[in-house]
């Protein structure tokens, strides 16, 4: 649907979470269906991150958390 990606990303912008990277990949299930991967600074335990991911649930067919990684000191 038009604006679906913007609506999903608003879950992060409304909480002040800056997106560092967005990638799209074809889903391999159906033509014109895509998966989106995002990177942002934050940790799974952060209340803002928890709220953003919870807001994605009704908007997205699937949300998968790939991990939280420590930020480099450099």
Coordinates of C-alpha atoms in Angstrom, one line a residue:
X1 CA 0.0 0.0 0.0
X2 CA 1.3 3.5 -0.7
X3 CA 3.2 5.0 2.3
X4 CA 3.6 1.6 4.1
X5 CA 7.4 2.0 4.4
X6 CA 7.1 5.6 5.7
X7 CA 4.5 4.5 8.2
X8 CA 6.7 1.7 9.5
X9 CA 9.8 4.0 9.7
X10 CA 7.8 6.6 11.6
X11 CA 7.9 4.2 14.6
X12 CA 11.6 5.1 14.9
X13 CA 11.5 8.8 14.0
X14 CA 8.8 9.6 16.5
X15 CA 11.1 8.2 19.2
X16 CA 14.2 10.0 18.0
X17 CA 15.9 6.8 16.8
X18 CA 18.2 7.7 13.8
X19 CA 18.3 5.0 11.1
X20 CA 21.8 4.5 9.8
X21 CA 21.0 2.1 6.9
X22 CA 18.0 0.7 5.1
X23 CA 18.3 -2.1 2.6
X24 CA 15.6 -3.8 0.6
X25 CA 15.7 -7.3 -0.9
X26 CA 13.2 -9.3 -2.9
X27 CA 11.4 -11.8 -0.6
X28 CA 11.7 -14.8 -3.0
X29 CA 8.1 -15.7 -2.0
X30 CA 6.1 -13.5 -4.4
X31 CA 6.8 -11.0 -7.1
X32 CA 7.1 -7.4 -6.0
X33 CA 7.3 -8.4 -2.3
X34 CA 10.3 -7.1 -0.4
X35 CA 12.1 -7.5 2.9
X36 CA 13.6 -4.5 4.6
X37 CA 16.7 -4.5 6.8
X38 CA 17.4 -1.5 9.0
X39 CA 20.4 -0.6 11.2
X40 CA 20.2 2.0 14.0
X41 CA 22.1 3.0 17.1
X42 CA 20.4 1.5 20.1
X43 CA 20.0 -1.7 22.1
X44 CA 17.1 -4.1 22.4
X45 CA 16.8 -3.3 26.1
X46 CA 16.1 0.4 25.4
X47 CA 12.5 1.4 26.1
X48 CA 12.4 3.5 22.9
X49 CA 13.6 0.5 20.8
X50 CA 11.1 -1.8 22.5
X51 CA 8.3 0.6 21.8
X52 CA 9.3 1.1 18.1
X53 CA 9.5 -2.6 17.5
X54 CA 6.1 -3.1 19.2
X55 CA 4.6 -0.5 16.9
X56 CA 5.9 -2.4 13.9
X57 CA 4.0 -5.6 14.8
X58 CA 0.6 -4.6 13.5
X59 CA 2.1 -2.9 10.4
X60 CA 4.5 -5.6 9.3
X61 CA 3.8 -9.2 8.4
X62 CA 7.1 -10.3 10.1
X63 CA 9.6 -8.5 12.3
X64 CA 12.8 -10.4 13.1
X65 CA 15.5 -9.0 15.4
X66 CA 19.0 -10.0 14.2
X67 CA 20.9 -8.8 17.2
X68 CA 22.3 -5.9 19.3
X69 CA 26.0 -5.3 19.1
X70 CA 28.2 -3.0 21.2
X71 CA 29.3 0.2 19.5
X72 CA 33.0 0.4 18.7
X73 CA 35.1 2.8 20.8
X74 CA 36.6 4.4 17.6

